[in-house]
Short mmCIF file of C-alpha atoms in Angstrom, two decimals:
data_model
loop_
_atom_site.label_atom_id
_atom_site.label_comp_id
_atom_site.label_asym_id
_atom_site.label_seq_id
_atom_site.Cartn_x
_atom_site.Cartn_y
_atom_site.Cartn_z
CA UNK A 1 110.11 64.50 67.92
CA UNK A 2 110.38 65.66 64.35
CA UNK A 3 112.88 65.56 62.16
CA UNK A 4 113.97 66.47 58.93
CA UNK A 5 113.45 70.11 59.82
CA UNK A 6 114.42 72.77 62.41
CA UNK A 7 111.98 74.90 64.12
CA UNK A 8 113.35 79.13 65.55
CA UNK A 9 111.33 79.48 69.06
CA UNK A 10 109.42 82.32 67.45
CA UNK A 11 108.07 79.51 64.88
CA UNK A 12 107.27 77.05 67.73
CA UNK A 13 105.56 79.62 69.65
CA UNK A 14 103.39 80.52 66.28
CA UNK A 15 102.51 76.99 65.87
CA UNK A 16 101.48 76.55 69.23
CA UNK A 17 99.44 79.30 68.92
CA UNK A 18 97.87 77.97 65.73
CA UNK A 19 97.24 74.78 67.04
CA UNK A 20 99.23 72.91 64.59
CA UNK A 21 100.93 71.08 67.77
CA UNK A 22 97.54 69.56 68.75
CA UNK A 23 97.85 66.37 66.95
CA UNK A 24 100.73 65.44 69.13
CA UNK A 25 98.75 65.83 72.51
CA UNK A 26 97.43 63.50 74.57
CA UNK A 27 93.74 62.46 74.59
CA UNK A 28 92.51 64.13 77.66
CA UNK A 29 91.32 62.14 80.43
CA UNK A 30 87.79 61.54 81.47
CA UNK A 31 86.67 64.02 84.07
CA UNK A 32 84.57 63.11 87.13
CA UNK A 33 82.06 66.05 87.26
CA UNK A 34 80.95 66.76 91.38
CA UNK A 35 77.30 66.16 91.69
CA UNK A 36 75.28 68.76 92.98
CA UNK A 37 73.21 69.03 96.43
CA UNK A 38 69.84 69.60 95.43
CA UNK A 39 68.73 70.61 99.10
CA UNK A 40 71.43 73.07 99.38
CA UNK A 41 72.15 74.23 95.83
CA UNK A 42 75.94 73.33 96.42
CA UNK A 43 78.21 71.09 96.13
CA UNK A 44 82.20 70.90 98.03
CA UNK A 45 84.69 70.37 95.55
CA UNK A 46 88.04 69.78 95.29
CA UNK A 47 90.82 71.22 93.00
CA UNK A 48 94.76 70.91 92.98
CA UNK A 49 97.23 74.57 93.63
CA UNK A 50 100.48 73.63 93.29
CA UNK A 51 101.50 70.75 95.29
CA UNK A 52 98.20 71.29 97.67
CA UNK A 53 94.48 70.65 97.34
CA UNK A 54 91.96 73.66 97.86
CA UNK A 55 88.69 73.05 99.36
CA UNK A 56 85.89 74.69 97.83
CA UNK A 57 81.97 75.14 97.49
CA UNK A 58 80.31 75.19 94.43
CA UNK A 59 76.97 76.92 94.74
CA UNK A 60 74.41 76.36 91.46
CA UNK A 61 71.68 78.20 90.01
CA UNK A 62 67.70 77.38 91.58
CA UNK A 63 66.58 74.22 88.90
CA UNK A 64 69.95 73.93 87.79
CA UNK A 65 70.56 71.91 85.06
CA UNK A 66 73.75 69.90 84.43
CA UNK A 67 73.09 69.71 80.78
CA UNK A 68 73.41 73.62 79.89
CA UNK A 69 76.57 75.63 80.29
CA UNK A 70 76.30 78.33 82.57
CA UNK A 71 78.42 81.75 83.55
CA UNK A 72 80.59 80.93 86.12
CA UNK A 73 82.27 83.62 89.06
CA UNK A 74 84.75 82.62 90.72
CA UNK A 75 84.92 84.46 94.35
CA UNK A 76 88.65 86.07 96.11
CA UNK A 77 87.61 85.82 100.14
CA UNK A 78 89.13 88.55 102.35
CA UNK A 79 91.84 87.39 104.97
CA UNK A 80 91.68 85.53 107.56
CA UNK A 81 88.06 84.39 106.25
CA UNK A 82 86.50 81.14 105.21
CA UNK A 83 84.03 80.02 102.15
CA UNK A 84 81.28 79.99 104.58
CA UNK A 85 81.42 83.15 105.85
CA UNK A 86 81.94 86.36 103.13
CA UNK A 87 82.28 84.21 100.04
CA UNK A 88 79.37 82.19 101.25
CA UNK A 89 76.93 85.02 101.04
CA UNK A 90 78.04 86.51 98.10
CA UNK A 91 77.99 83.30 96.44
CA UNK A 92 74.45 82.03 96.99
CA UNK A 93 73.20 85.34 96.22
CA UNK A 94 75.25 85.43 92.58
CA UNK A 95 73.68 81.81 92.21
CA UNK A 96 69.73 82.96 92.67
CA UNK A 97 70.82 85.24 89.86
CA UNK A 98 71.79 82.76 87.57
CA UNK A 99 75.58 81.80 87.91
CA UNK A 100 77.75 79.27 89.18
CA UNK A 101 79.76 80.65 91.75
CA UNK A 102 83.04 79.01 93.49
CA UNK A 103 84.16 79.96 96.58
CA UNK A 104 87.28 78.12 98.47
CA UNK A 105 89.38 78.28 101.17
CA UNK A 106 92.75 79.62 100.46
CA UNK A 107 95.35 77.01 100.36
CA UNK A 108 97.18 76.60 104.16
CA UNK A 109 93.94 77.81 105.74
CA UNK A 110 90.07 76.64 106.57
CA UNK A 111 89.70 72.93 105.67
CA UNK A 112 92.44 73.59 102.21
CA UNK A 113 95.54 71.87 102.41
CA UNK A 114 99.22 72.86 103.08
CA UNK A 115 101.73 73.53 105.51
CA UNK A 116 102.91 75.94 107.29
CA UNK A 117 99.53 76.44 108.31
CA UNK A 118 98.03 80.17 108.37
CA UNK A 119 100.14 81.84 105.83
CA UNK A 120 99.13 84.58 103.97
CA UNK A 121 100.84 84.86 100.97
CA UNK A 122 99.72 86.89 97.91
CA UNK A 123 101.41 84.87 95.13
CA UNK A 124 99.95 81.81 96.54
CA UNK A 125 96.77 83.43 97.12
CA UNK A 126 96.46 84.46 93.49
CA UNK A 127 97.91 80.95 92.68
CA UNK A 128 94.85 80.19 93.67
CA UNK A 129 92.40 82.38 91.89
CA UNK A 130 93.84 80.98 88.86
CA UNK A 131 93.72 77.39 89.87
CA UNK A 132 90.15 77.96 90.66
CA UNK A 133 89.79 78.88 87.23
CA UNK A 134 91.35 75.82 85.77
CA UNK A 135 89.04 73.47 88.03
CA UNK A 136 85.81 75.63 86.22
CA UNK A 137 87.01 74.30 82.19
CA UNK A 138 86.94 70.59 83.30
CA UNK A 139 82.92 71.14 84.58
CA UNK A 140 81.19 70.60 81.46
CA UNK A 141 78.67 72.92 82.80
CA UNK A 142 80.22 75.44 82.68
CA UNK A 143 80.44 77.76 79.97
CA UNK A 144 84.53 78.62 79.09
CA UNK A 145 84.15 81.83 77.49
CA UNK A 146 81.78 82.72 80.43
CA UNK A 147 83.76 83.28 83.40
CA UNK A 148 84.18 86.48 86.04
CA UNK A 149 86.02 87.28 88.99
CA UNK A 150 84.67 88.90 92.22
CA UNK A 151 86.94 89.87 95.18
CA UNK A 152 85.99 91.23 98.25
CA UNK A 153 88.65 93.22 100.57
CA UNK A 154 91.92 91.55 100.33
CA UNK A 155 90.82 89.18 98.24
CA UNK A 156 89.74 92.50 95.69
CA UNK A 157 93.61 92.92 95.35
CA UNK A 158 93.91 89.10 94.60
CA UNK A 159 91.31 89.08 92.58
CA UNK A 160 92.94 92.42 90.34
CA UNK A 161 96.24 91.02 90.33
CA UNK A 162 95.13 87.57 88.87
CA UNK A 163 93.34 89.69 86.69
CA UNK A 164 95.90 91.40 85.24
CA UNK A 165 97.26 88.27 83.43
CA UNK A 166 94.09 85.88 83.09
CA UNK A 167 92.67 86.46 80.75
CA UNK A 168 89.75 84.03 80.86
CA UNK A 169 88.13 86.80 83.13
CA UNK A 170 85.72 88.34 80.91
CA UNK A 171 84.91 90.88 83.82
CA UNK A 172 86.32 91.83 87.39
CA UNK A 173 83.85 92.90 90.88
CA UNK A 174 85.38 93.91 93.72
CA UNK A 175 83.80 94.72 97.12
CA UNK A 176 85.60 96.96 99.23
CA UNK A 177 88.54 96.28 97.52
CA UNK A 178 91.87 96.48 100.03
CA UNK A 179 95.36 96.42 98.45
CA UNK A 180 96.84 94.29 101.45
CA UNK A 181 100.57 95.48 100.55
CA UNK A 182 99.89 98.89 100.36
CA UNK A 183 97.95 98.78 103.47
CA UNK A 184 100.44 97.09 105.61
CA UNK A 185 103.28 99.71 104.26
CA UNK A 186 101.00 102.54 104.94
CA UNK A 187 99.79 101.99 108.23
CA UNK A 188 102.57 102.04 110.41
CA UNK A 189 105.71 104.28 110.60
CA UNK A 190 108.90 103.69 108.33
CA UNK A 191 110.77 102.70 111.30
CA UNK A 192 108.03 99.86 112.61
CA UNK A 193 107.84 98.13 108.97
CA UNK A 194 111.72 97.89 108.96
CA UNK A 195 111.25 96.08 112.76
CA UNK A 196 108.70 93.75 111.26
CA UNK A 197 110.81 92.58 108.42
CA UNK A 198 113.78 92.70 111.04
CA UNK A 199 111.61 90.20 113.10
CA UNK A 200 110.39 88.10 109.81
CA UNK A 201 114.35 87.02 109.56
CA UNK A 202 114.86 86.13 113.00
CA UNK A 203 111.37 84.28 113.00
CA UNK A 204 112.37 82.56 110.01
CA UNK A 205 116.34 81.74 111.53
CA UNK A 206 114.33 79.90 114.54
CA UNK A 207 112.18 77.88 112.44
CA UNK A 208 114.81 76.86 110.40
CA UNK A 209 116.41 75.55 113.83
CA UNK A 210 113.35 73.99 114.68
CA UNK A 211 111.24 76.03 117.17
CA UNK A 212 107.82 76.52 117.10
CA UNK A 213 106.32 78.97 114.48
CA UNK A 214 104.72 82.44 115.64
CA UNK A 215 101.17 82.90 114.49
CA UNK A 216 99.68 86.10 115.97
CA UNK A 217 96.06 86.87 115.74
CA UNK A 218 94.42 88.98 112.96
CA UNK A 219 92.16 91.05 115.55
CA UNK A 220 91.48 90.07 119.27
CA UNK A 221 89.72 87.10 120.36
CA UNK A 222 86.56 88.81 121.55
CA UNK A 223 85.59 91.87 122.38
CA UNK A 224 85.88 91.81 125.80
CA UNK A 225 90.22 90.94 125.05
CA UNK A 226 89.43 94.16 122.59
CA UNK A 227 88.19 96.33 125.08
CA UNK A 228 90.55 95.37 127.81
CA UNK A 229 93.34 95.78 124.97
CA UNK A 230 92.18 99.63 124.69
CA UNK A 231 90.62 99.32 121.42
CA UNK A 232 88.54 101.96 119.93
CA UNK A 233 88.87 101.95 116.47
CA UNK A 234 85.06 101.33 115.31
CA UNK A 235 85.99 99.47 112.43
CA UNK A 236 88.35 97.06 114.32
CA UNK A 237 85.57 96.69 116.67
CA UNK A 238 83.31 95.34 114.09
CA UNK A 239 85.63 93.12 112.83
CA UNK A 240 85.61 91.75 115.84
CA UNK A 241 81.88 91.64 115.84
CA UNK A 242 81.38 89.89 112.99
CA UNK A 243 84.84 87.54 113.05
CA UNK A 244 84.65 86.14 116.47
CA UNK A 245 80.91 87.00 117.74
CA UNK A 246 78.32 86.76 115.12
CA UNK A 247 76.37 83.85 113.18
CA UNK A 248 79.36 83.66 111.05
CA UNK A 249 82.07 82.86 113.28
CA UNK A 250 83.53 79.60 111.96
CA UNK A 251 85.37 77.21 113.40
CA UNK A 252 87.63 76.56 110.11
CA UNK A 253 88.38 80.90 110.32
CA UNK A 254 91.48 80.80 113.28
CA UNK A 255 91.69 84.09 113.48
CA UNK A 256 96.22 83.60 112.92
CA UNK A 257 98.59 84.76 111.08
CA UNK A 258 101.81 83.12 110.78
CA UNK A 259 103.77 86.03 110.94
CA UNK A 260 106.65 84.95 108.48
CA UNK A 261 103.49 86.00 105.96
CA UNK A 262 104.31 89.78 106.48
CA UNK A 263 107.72 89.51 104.41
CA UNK A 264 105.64 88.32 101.20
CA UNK A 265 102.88 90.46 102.36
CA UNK A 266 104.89 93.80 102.64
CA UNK A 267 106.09 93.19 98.78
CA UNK A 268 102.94 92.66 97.43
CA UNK A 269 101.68 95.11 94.98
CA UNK A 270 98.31 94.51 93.88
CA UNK A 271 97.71 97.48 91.44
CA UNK A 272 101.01 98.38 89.81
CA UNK A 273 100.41 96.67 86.67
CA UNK A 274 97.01 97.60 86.35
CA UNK A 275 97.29 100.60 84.15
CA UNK A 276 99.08 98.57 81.35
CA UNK A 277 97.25 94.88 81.94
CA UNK A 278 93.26 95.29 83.22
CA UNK A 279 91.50 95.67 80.04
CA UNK A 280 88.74 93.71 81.10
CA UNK A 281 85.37 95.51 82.48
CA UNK A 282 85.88 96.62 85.86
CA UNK A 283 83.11 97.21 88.22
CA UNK A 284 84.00 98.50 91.64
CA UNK A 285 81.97 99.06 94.87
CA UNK A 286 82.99 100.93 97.61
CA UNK A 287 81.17 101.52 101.05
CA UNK A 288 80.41 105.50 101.14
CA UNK A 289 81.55 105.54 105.17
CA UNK A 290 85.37 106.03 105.39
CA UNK A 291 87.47 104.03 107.90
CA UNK A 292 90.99 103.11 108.67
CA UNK A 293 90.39 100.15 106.50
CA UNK A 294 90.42 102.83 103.29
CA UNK A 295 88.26 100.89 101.14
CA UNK A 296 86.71 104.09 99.88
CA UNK A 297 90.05 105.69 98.88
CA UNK A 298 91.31 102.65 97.28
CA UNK A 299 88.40 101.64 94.85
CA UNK A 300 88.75 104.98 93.45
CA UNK A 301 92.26 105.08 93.33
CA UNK A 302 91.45 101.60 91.28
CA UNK A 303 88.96 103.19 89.36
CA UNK A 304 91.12 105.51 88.03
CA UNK A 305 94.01 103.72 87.38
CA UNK A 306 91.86 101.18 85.14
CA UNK A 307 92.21 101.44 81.23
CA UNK A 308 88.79 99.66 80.43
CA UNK A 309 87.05 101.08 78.52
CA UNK A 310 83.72 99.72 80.81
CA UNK A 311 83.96 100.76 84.18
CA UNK A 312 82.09 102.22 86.95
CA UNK A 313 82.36 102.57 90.36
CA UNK A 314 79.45 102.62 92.64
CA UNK A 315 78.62 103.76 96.33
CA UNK A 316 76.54 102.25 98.96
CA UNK A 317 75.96 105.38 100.95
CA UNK A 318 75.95 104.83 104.83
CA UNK A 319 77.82 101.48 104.48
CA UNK A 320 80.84 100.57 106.53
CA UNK A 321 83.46 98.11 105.06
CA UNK A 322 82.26 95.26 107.52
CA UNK A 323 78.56 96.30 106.91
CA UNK A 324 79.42 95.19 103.13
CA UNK A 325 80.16 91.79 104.06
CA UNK A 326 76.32 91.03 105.01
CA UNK A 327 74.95 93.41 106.22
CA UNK A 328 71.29 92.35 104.26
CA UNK A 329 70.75 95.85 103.17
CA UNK A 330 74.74 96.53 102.06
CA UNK A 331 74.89 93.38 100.63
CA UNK A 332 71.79 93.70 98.69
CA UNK A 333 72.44 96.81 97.23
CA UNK A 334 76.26 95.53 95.80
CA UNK A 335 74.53 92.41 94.27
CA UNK A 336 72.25 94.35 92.29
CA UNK A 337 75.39 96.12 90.87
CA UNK A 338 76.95 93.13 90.33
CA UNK A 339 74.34 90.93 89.07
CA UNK A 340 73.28 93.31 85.83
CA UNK A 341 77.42 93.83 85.27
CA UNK A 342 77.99 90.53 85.10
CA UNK A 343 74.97 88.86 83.34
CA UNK A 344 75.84 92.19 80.40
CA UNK A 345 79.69 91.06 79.87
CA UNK A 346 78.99 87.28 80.14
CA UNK A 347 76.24 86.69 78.19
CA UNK A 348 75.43 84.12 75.73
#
């Protein structure tokens, strides 16, 4: 405490800022670094959100070594996926190119903790995001003032809105971007959204007298439940495909929603502030084949709402949002737009 003096907030705050507060820190604590799997170029790691503890995978650069300090990406998933699936491929690619890239299960889903399980909620979500960031400066590895930010679909509107206020991004991807509160408003008649949040209360009064909580699924099952369910939306269809059919169905992905997530869901707005906040370099990729996802619209409408002064905005013709998740030849050609971005604005 000192004494002998007062201090106005606005002087506090300055010194702060200056660092003249530092001599009465702590010492920081030794920091156990993870050791890396040399076989599989990654390593699952551990970091705290909140009261809960986020699994993640940390994938390294071929001959890595742990005496440099490296760029570092941290990677937004989309819903309902796990780090081995979208993240996964994204981040092994970004580490042949050179960078450390962390990708992690959202906390109350995959192997992360927290409970209830299966919510979806944007604040916690970008919670998260910023966490990861935190769990990146105690790697000595890994270079600080070297750190980006890719999202893919939902996790693109994570990604922007951590963004907007963490600053230790020194540059933003997104794939296929999706705005998740924006889509869930938009989809679906006035009248509909005001049932859902009708049925968000009563969902929440019978938890809170101690029935069972309703998780619904993202997307059928299989495709057999989505063809007897009459669907014929292609896109749905292929998120089907690829969710609960493919190489990359997961055990850890559930496929659930607890559906108390749509009241934080439907107030999410991951763009507002973007026009006044995301300075940082901005490099978007869209899929050039429009769907009832509307990834296309909504990178551009991101694209022009962005104030940096470096951006661009780039189309993989032919490609379908799914086909961007890994797809070899979709994914390929967004990793050649990302790799070049980010090695220009986090360089040495």
């Amino acid at each position: 405490m000192m004494t002998g003096r007062t201090i106005s907030r606005r002087g506090l705050l300055i010194l702060a800022g200056s660092g003249a507060l530092a001599a009465t820190a702590q010492e920081l604590p030794a920091i156990d670094t993870p050791a890396i799997d040399r076989s599989t170029g990654m390593k699952r790691v551990t970091f705290p959100s909140r009261a809960d503890e986020v699994v993640g995978n940390l994938h390294v650069p071929p001959g890595f070594d742990e005496t440099g300090r490296h760029p570092a990406i941290v990677i937004a998933t989309p819903g309902s996926s796990v780090k081995e699936q979208i993240g996964g491929i994204y981040a092994s690619k970004l580490a042949e190119a050179g960078f450390l890239a962390l990708t992690f299960d959202p906390s109350y889903q995959g192997e992360s903790g927290g409970e209830p399980r299966d919510l979806e909620d944007p604040s916690v979500r970008v919670e998260d995001i910023r966490c990861a960031v935190d769990f990146l400066m105690t790697l000595p590895f890994a270079d600080e003032a070297r750190v980006g930010l890719l999202g893919i679909c939902a996790g693109g509107g994570y990604a922007i809105h951590a963004a907007l206020t963490e600053r230790r991004f020194g540059a933003i991807g997104t794939v296929v971007a999706n705005d998740m509160g924006s889509y869930f408003r938009q989809v679906q008649p006035r009248d509909a959204l005001m049932e859902m949040l009708d049925e968000v209360g009563r969902q929440r009064t019978r938890a809170a007298r101690g029935a069972a909580p309703r998780r619904d699924p993202w997307i059928p099952d299989s495709m057999a439940e989505a063809v007897e369910a009459g669907v014929s939306d292609p896109e749905l269809l292929e998120a089907v495909a690829f969710y609960r059919e493919s190489e990359y169905r997961h055990p850890n992905s559930t496929n659930r929603l607890l559906y108390t997530s749509y009241g934080p869901i439907l107030a999410f707005d991951a763009f507002g502030l973007v026009p006044e906040l995301l300075t940082q370099p901005l490099q978007v990729i869209v899929g050039g084949k429009r769907g009832t996802t509307g990834q296309y619209e909504t990178g551009h409408r991101l694209f022009e709402m962005s104030p940096a002064r470096d951006k661009d905005i780039f189309v993989v013709d032919g490609a379908g949002h799914y086909d961007m998740y890994y797809k070899p030849e979709a994914v390929t050609r967004a990793i050649q737009t990302l790799v070049p971005f980010f090695h220009r604005h986090l360089a040495a």
